[in-house]
Coordinates of C-alpha atoms in Angstrom, one line a residue:
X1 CA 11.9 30.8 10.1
X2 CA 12.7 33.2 6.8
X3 CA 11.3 32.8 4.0
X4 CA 12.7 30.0 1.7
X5 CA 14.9 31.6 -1.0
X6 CA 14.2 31.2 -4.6
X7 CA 16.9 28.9 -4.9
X8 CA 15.8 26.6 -2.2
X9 CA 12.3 26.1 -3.6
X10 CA 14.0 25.1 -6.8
X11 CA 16.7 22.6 -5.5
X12 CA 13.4 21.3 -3.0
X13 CA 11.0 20.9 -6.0
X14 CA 14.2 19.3 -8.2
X15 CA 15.2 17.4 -5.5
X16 CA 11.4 15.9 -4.9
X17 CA 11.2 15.3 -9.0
X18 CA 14.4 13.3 -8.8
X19 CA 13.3 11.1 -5.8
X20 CA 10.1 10.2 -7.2
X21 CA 11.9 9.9 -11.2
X22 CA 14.0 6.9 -9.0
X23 CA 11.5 5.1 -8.9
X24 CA 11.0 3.6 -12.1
X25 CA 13.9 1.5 -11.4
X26 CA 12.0 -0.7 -8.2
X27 CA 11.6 -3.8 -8.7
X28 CA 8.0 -6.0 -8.3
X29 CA 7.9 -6.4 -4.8
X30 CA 5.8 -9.2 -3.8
X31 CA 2.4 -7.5 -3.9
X32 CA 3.1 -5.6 -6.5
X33 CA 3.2 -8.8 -8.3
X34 CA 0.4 -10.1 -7.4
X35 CA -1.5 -6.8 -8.6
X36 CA -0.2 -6.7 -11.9
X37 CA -1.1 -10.2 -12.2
X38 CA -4.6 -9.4 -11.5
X39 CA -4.2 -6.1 -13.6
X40 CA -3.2 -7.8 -16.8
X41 CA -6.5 -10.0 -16.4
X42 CA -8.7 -7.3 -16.0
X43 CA -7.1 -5.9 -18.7
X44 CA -6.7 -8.5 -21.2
X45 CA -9.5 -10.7 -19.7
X46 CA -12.2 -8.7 -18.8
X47 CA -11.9 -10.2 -15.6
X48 CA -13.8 -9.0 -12.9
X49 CA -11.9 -9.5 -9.0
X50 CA -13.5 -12.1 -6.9
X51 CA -15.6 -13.4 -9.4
X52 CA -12.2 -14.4 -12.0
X53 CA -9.6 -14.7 -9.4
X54 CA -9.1 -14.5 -5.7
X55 CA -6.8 -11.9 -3.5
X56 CA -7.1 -11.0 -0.1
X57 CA -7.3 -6.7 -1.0
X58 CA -10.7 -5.0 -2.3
X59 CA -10.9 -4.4 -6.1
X60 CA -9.6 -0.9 -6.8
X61 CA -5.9 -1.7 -6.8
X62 CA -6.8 -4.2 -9.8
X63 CA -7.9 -1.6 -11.7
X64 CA -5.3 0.8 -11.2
X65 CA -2.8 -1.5 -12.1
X66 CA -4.7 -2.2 -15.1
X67 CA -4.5 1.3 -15.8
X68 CA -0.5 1.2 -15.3
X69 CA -0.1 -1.4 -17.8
X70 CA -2.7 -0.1 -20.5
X71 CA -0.5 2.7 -21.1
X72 CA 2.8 2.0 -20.5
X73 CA 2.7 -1.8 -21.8
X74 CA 3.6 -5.1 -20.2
X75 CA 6.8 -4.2 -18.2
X76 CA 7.4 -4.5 -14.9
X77 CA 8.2 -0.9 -14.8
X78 CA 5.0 -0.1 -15.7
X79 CA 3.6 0.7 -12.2
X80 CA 6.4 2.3 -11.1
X81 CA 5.9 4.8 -14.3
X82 CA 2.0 5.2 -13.0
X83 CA 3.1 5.7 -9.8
X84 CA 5.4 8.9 -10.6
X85 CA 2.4 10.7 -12.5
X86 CA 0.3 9.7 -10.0
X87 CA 1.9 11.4 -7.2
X88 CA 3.0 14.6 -9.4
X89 CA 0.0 15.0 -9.8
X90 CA -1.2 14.3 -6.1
X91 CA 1.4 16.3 -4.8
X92 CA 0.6 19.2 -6.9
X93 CA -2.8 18.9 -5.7
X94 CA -1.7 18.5 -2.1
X95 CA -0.1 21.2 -2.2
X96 CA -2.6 23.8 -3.6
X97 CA -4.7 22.4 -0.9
X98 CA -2.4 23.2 1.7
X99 CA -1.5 26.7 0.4
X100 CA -5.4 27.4 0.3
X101 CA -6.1 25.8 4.4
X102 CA -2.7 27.3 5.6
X103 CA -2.2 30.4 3.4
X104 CA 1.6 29.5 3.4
X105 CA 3.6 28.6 0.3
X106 CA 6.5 27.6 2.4
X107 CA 5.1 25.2 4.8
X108 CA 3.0 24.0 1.9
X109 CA 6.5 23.1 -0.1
X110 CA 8.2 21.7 3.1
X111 CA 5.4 19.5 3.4
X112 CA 5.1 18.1 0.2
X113 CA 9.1 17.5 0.6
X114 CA 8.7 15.7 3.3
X115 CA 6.1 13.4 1.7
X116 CA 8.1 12.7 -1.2
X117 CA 11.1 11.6 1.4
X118 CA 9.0 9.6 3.1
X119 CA 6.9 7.8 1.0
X120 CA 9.9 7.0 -1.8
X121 CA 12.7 5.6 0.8
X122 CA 10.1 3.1 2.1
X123 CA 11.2 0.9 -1.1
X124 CA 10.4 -0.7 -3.6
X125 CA 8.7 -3.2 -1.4
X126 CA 6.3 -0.6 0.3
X127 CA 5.5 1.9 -2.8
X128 CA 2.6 1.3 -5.3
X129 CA 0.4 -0.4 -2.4
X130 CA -3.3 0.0 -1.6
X131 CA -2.3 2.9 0.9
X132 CA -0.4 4.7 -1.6
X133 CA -3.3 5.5 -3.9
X134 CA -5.2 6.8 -1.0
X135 CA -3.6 9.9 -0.8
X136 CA -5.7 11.7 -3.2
X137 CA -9.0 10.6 -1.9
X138 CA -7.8 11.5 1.3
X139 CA -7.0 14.9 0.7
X140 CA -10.5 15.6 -1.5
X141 CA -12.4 14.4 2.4
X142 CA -10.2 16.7 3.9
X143 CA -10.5 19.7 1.7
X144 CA -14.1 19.3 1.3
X145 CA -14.3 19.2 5.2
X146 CA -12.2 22.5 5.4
X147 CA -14.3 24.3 2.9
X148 CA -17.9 23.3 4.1
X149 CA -16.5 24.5 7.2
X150 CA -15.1 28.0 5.7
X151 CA -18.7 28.2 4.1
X152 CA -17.2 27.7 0.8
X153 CA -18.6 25.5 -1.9
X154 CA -22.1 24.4 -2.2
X155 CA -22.8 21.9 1.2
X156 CA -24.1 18.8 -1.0
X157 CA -21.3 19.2 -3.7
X158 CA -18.8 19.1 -0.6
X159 CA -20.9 16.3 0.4
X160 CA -20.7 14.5 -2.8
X161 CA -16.9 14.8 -3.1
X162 CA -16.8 13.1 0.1
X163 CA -18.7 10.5 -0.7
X164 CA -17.5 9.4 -3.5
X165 CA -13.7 9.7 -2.1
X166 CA -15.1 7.7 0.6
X167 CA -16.3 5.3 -1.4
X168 CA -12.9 5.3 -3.3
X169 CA -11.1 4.4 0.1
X170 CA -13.2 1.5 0.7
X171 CA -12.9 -0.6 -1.9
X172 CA -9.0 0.1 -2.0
X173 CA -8.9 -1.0 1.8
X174 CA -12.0 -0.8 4.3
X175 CA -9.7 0.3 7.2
X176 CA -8.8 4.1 5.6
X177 CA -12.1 4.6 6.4
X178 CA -10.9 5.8 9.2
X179 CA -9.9 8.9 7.2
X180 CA -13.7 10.3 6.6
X181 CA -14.3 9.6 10.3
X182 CA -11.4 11.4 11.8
X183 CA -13.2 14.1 9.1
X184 CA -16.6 13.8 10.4
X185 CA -15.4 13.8 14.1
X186 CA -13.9 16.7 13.6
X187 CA -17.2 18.7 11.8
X188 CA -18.6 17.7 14.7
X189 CA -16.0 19.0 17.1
X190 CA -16.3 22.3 14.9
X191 CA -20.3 22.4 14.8
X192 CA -22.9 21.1 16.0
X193 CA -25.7 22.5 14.9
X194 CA -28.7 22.1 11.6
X195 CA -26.5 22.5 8.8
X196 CA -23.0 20.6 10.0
X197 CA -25.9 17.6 10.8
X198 CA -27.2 17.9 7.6
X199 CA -23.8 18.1 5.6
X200 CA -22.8 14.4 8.0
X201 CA -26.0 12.7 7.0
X202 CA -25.6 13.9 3.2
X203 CA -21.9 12.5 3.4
X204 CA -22.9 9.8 4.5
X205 CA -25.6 9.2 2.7
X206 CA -23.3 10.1 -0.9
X207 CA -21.1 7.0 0.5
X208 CA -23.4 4.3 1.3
X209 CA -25.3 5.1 -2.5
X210 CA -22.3 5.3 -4.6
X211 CA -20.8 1.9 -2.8
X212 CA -24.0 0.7 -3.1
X213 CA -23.7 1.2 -6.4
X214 CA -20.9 -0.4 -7.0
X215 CA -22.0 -3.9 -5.1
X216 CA -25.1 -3.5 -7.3
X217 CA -22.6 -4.4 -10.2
X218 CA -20.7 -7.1 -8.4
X219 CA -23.9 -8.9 -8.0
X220 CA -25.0 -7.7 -11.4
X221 CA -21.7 -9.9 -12.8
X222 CA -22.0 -12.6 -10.2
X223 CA -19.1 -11.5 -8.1
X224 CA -20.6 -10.6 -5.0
X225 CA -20.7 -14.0 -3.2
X226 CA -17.0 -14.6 -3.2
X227 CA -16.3 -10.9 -2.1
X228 CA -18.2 -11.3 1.2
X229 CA -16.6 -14.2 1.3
X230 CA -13.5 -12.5 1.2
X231 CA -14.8 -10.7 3.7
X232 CA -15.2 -13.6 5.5
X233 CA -11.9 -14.8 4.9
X234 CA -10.3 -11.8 6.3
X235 CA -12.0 -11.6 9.3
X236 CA -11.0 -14.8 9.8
X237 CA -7.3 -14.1 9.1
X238 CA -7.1 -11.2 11.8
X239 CA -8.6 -13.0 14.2
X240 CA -5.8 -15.1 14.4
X241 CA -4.0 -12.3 16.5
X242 CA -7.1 -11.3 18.8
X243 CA -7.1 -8.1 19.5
X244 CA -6.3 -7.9 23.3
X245 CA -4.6 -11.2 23.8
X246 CA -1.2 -10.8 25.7
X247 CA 0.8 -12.4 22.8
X248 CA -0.8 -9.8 20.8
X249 CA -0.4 -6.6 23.4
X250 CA 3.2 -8.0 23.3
X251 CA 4.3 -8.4 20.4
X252 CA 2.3 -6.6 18.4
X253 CA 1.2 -3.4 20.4
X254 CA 4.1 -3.0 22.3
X255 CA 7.0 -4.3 19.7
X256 CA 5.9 -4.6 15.9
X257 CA 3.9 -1.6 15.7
X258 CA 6.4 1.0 17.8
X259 CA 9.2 -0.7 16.2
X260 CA 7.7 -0.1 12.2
X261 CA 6.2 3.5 13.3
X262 CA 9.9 5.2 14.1
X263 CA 11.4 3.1 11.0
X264 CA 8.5 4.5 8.8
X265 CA 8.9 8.0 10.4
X266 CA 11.9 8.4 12.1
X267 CA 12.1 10.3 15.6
X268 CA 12.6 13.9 15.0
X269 CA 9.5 13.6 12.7
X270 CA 7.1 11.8 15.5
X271 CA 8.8 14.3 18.2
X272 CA 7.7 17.3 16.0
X273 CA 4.4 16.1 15.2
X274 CA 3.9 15.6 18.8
X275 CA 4.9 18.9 19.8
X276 CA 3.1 20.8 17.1
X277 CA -0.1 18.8 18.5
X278 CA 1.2 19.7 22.2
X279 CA 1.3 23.5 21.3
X280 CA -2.2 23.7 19.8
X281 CA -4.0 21.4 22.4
X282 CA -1.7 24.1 25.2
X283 CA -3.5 27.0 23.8
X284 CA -6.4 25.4 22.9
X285 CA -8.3 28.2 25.0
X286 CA -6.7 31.2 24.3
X287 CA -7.4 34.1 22.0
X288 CA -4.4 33.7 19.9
X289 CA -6.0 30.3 18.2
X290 CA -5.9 30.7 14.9
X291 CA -7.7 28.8 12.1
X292 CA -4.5 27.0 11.1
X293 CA -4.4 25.5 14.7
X294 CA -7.4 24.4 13.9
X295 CA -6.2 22.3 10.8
X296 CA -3.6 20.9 12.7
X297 CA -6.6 19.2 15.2
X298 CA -7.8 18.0 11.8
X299 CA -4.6 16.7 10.6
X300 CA -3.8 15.2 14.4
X301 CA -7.4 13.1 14.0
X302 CA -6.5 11.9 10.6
X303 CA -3.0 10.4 12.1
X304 CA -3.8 9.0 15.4
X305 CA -7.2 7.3 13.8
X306 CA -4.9 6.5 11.3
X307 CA -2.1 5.1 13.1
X308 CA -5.1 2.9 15.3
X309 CA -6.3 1.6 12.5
X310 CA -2.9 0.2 11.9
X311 CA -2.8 -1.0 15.1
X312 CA -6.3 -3.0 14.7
X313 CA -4.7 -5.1 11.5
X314 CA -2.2 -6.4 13.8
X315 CA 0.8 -6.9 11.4
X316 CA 2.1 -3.4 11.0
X317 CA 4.2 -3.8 7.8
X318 CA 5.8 -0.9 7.4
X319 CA 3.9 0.2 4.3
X320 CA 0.7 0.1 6.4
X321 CA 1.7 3.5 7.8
X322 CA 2.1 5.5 4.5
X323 CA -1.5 5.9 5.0
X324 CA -1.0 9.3 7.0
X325 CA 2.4 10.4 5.7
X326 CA -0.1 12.9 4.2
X327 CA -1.3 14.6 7.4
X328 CA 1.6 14.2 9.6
X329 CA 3.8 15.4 7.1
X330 CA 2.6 19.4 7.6
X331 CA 2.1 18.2 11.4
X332 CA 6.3 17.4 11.6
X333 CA 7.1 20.7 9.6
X334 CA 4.7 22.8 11.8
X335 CA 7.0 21.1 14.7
X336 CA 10.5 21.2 13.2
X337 CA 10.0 25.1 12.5
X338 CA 9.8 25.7 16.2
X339 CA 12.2 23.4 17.1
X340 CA 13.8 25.4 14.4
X341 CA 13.2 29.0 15.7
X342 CA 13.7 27.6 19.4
X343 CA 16.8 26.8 18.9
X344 CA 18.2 29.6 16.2
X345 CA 16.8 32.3 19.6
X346 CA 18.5 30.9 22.2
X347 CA 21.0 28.8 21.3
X348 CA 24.4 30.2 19.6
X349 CA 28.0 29.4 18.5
X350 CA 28.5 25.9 18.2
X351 CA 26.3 24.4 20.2
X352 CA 23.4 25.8 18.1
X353 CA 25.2 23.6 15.1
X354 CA 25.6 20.3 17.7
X355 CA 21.3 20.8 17.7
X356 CA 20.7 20.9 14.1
X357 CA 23.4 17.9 13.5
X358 CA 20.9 16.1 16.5
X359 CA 18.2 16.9 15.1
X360 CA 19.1 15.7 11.3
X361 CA 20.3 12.4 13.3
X362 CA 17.2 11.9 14.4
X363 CA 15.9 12.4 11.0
X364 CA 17.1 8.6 10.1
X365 CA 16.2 6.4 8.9
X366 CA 14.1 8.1 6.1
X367 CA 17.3 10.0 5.1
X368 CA 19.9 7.1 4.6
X369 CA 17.1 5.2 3.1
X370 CA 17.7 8.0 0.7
X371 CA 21.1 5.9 -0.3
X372 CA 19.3 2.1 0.0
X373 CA 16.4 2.7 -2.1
X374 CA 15.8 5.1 -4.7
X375 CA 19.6 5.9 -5.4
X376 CA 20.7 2.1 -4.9
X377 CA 17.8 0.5 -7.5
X378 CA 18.7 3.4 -9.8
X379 CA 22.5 2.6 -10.1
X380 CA 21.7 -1.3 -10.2
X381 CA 19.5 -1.1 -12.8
X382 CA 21.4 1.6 -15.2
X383 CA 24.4 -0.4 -14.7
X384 CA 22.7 -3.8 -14.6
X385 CA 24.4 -4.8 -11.2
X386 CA 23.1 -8.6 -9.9
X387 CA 22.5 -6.9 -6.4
X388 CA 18.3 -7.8 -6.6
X389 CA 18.4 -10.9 -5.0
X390 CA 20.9 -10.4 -2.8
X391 CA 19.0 -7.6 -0.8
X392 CA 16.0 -10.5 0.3
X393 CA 17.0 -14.0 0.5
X394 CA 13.3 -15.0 1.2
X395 CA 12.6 -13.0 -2.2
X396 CA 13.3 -15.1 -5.5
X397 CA 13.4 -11.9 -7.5
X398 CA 16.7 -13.0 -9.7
X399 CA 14.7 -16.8 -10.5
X400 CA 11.5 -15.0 -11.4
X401 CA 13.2 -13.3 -13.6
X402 CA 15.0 -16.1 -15.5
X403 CA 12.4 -18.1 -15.2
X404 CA 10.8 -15.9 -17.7
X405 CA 13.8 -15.7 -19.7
X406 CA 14.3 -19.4 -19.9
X407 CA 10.5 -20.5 -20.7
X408 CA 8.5 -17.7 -22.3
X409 CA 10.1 -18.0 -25.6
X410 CA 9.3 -21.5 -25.7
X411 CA 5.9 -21.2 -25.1
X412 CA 3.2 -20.6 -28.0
X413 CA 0.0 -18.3 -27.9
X414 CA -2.0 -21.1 -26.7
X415 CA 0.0 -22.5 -23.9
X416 CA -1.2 -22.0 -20.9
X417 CA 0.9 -22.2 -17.6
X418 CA -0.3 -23.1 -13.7
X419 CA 1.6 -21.9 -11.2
X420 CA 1.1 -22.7 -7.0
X421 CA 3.2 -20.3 -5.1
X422 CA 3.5 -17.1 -3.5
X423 CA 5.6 -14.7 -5.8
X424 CA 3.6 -14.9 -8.9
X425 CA 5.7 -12.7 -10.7
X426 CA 6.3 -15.7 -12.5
X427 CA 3.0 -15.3 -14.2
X428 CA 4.7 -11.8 -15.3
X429 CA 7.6 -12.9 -16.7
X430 CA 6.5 -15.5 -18.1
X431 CA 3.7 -13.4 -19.9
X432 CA 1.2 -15.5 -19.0
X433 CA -2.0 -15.4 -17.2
X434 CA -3.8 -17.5 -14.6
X435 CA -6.6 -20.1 -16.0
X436 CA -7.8 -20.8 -12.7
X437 CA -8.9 -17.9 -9.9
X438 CA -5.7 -18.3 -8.3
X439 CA -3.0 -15.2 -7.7
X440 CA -0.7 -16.4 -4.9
X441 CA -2.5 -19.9 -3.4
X442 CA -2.7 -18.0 0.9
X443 CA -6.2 -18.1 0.6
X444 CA -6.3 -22.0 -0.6
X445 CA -3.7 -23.2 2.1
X446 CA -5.5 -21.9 5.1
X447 CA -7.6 -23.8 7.3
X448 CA -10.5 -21.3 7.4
X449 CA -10.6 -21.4 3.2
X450 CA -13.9 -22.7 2.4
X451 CA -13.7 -25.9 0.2
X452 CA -15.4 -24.9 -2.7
X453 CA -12.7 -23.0 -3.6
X454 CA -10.5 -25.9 -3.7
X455 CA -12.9 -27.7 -5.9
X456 CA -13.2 -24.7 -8.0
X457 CA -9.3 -24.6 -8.6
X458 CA -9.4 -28.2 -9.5
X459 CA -12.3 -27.9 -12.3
X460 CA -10.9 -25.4 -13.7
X461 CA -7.3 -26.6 -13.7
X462 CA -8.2 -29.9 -15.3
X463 CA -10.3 -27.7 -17.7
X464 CA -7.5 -25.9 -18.7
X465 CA -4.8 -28.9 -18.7
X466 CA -1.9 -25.8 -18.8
X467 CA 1.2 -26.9 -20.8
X468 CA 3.9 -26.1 -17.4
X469 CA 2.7 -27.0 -13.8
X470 CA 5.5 -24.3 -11.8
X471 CA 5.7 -24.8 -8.3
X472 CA 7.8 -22.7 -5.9
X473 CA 9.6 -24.1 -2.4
X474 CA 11.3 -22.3 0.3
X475 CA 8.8 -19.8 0.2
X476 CA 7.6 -20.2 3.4
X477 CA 4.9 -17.3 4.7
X478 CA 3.7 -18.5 8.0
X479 CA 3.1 -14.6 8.9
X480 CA 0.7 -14.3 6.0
X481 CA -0.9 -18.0 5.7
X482 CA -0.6 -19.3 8.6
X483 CA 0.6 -22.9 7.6
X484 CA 4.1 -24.4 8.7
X485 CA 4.9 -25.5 5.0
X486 CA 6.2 -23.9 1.7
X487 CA 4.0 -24.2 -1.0
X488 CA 5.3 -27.7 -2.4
X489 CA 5.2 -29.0 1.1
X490 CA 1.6 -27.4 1.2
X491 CA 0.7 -29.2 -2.6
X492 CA 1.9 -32.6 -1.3
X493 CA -0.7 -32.1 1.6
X494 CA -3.3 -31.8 -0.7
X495 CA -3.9 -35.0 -2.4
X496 CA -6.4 -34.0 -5.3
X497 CA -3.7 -31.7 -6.1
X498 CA -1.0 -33.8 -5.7
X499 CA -2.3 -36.7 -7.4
X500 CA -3.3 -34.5 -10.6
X501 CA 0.2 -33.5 -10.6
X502 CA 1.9 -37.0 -10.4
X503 CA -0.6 -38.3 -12.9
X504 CA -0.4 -35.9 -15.7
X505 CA 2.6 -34.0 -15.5
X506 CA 6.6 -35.1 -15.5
X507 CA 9.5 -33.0 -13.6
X508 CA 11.3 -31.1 -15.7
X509 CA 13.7 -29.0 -14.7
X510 CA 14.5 -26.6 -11.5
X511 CA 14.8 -22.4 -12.1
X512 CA 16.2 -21.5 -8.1
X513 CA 12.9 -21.6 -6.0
X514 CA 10.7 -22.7 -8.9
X515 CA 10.2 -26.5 -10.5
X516 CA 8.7 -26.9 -13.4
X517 CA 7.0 -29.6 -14.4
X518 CA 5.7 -30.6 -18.2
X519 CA 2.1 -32.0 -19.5
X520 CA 2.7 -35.6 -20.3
X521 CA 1.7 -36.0 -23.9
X522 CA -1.7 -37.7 -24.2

C-alpha cells in the first residue's frame, strides 16, 4: 500500500476528532446511570462501593465517574465529556505505542481509526462502560511486555507497570484479566529461560501486593464483607447459564455470542484479522519472520483470550467485546492491507472497483452505525428532536427526564427521595442521592440475595423516611435479575416492603414508567 498522503492523515485524525467530539451528545444509557449514581455518592458522600451501596461491577468505574462529574459538574453529559479526553489521550498513547512495536506511522494511524470507528458507533448504550477504560491499562501490559522483551527498560519497572495495570483491570472487571495472561503466555512463548521467569514472578508478584493493597483498605473501612459477597453474588448470577449446558452451547455459544461478535466487528474486519493471524502462523518457520509478526501473535492472544472470556460471562452484550477493539484493530489493518495489495496486483478495470465496494460492504455494520449513533444523537440533541425514547421502548429515557423536570424543583435541600427500580437515572435527574445502599434493586430481587441485605434496605429506609417513594413498572429485566416481574410486581412480593409503602406513603401521581408516591404527614 503507498504511503498515506498528507492530506489523508489530516482528514483521518479530523475525521476520528469529530467521531469521538459526537459523543457528548449520548444519552445515560442504563449503566451509565447507574455509575453516575454511584459517582455522585462517592463524590458528594464519601461513599465507599459495597460498604455505602451495592452494584454488581468492581469499584473503579465509581471512581472514574466520580472523576467525570468533579470536573465537569452534575450533567448527564458529564461522562460523555470524560470519556472524549480520556480516549484522546489513550489514543495518542496507543498510537506512540504502536509506532514504537511496528515502526510504522501509517498502520499506527489506520489503527487508531479503526478504534475510534469501532468503539464510538457501538452507542451510546455501549460507550463509557467498565471495558472502555481498560484500554489504557491494557496497552501499558502490552508495551511493558514488548519492551522487557526488546531488553528495553529496567525488568522490575516493566514489572511494576504491569502490575499495577493489572491490578487496575481487576477491580474495573476481574475477567480482563485475561489481558496480562494472554501477556504472560506470550513471554513465555518468547522465553523461557532465568530472567523471562524472573520478570513473570515479579509481575505477578507487583499485582497480587498492589491489590492487596487495595483490599487492605476495603477492610480498613469495613467494605470488604459485602465485596466478597458480591463476589458471591456473581458467581451465583453466572451460574445460572452453566457453562456447558445445551441451552447454553445453544444459545449462547452458538447464537448470542457469534451473532454480537460480527455486529460489534463487522465481517471484513474478523476476515482480515483472521487472515493476518493465518499469514504469520503460515510462515511461522521461515526466515522472513519478522519482529512485527511477532506482535501480531501477541495481539492474536490478547483477542482470542479476550473474546473467551466473553464467552465465559455468557450474555455477550455487545459492549462486552470492546474489550479487544484495541488489539484486533492493528490485526484487521495488517489484514485489510493485503487484501488491499492482493487485490490492487491482480485484479484490474472494474472488477478491481466491484472488490473494494465488497469489501467496504462487509465493513457494516460499524460504518452505517456511523449514521445511527454519533451523527443521529448529535442532530437530536442540537435541534432538540423527541427521537430518545423512541429508539428503546424498554428504555424510559424521555420519563426520567421529566420526572426530574416535574419534581426536583419541588423538592428542598433536605428531602430525601427512595426510588425501587432499574433505571436510576431518576436519582440523576432528580438530583438526588440514595439513603439506602440501593442503585438499581437486581441484587435485592434475586433469589440467591442474601437476606441481610433486605433487612439492611429496610433499616435504613425507615431511618431515612424519604419525602417521595418512586417506583418504576414495565421495566422488566428477566435477562439481568432473573425474576418474572417488573419492579412494582417484585415490591408487592415483598411484604415488609410493601406494607412500609401502604402504611406510610399515599399515591400521587404517575410520570410514564414511574409512580410516585408522597410521605403521609405524621
Amino acid at each position: 500500500m503507498p504511503p498515506l498522503s498528507k492530506s489523508i492523515r489530516i482528514f483521518l485524525i479530523a475525521s476520528g476528532a469529530m467521531l469521538l467530539l459526537m459523543m457528548l451528545f449520548y444519552p445515560f444509557g442504563y449503566d451509565q446511570a447507574a455509575f453516575s449514581v454511584g459517582g455522585d455518592m462517592v463524590l458528594k458522600n464519601g461513599a465507599v462501593p459495597f460498604r455505602d451501596f451495592l452494584d454488581t461491577k468492581p469499584p473503579f468505574i465509581f471512581y472514574i465517574y466520580s472523576v467525570s462529574l468533579f470536573i465537569f459538574g452534575h450533567h448527564d453529559w458529564s461522562i460523555r465529556a470524560f470519556d472524549i479526553l480520556f480516549h484522546f489521550a489513550a489514543l495518542f498513547y496507543f498510537y506512540k505505542v504502536l509506532v514504537s512495536v511496528l515502526k510504522n506511522e501509517d498502520h499506527a494511524l489506520l489503527s487508531c481509526f479503526l478504534y475510534v470507528i469501532l468503539y464510538t458507533t457501538s452507542g451510546y448504550w455501549m460507550t463509557a462502560q467498565t471495558e472502555t477504560f481498560a484500554i489504557i491499562p491494557s496497552v501499558v501490559i502490552f508495551y511493558h511486555t514488548e519492551r522487557f522483551l526488546s531488553a528495553r527498560g529496567k525488568l522490575f519497572g516493566n514489572a511494576l507497570a504491569i502490575g499495577l495495570a493489572s491490578t487496575t483491570l481487576f477491580f474495573l472487571k476481574s475477567t480482563l484479566m485475561t489481558v496480562p495472561l494472554a501477556s504472560l503466555i506470550f513471554l513465555l512463548y518468547m522465553k523461557r529461560d532465568g530472567k523471562s521467569y524472573k520478570f513473570a514472578f515479579a509481575s505477578i508478584a507487583a499485582t497480587l501486593i498492589s491489590s492487596a493493597l487495595y483490599i487492605y483498605y476495603l477492610s480498613s473501612v469495613g467494605a470488604l464483607g459485602r465485596f466478597v459477597e458480591i463476589f458471591a453474588w456473581v458467581r451465583e448470577y453466572g451460574a445460572i447459564d452453566p457453562l456447558f449446558s445445551w441451552d447454553t452451547i445453544g444459545n449462547v455459544y452458538l447464537r448470542n455470542f457469534p451473532v454480537n461478535l460480527v455486529l460489534a466487528y463487522s465481517p471484513a474486519i474478523l476476515i482480515a484479522s483472521v487472515l493476518c493471524l493465518y499469514m504469520v502462523w503460515k510462515h511461522r518457520k521461515s526466515n522472513t519472520q519478522s519482529a512485527k509478526h511477532y506482535l501480531y501473535i501477541h495481539l492474536g492472544l490478547q483477542v482470542i483470550l479476550g473474546l473467551l472470556a466473553v464467552a465465559y460471562e455468557r450474555k455477550c452484550f455487545p459492549y462486552h467485546y470492546s474489550r479487544v477493539f484495541w488489539a484486533m484493530a492493528p490485526l484487521a489493518i495488517a489484514g485489510l492491507i493485503d487484501i488491499y495489495n492482493s487485490i490492487r496486483t491482480n485484479i484490474h478495470g472494474k472488477k478491481r472497483l466491484a472488490l473494494y465496494a465488497f469489501v467496504i460492504l462487509l465493513m457494516m455494520p460499524p460504518l452505517y452505525r456511523i449514521g445511527s449513533q454519533p451523527i443521529r444523537w448529535a442532530v437530536v440533541q442540537l435541534f432538540d428532536l423527541q427521537l430518545g425514547q423512541t429508539r428503546r421502548q424498554d428504555y424510559p429515557l424521555d420519563d426520567m427526564q421529566n420526572l426530574g423536570k416535574k419534581y426536583s424543583s419541588e423538592l428542598s435541600t433536605n428531602d430525601n427521595v427512595f426510588f425501587w427500580g432499574n433505571h436510576v437515572g431518576a436519582y440523576f435527574y432528580l438530583n438526588r442521592l440514595p439513603t439506602t445502599l440501593l442503585l438499581t434493586n437486581t441484587p435485592l430481587v434475586t433469589s440467591w440475595a442474601p437476606q441481610h441485605w433486605r433487612d439492611t434496605m429496610m433499616a435504613q429506609l425507615r431511618r431515612s423516611s424519604p419525602k417521595l417513594f418512586i417506583t418504576e413498572r414495565r421495566d422488566f429485566k428477566g435477562f439481568i435479575n432473573f425474576t418474572e416481574f417488573d419492579s412494582w410486581e417484585n415490591l408487592q412480593a415483598w411484604d415488609s416492603l410493601r406494607m412500609y409503602l401502604e402504611q406510610n406513603y399515599t399515591y400521587r401521581d404517575s410520570v410514564g414508567v414511574y409512580r410516585i408516591f408522597d410521605r403521609n404527614q405524621q
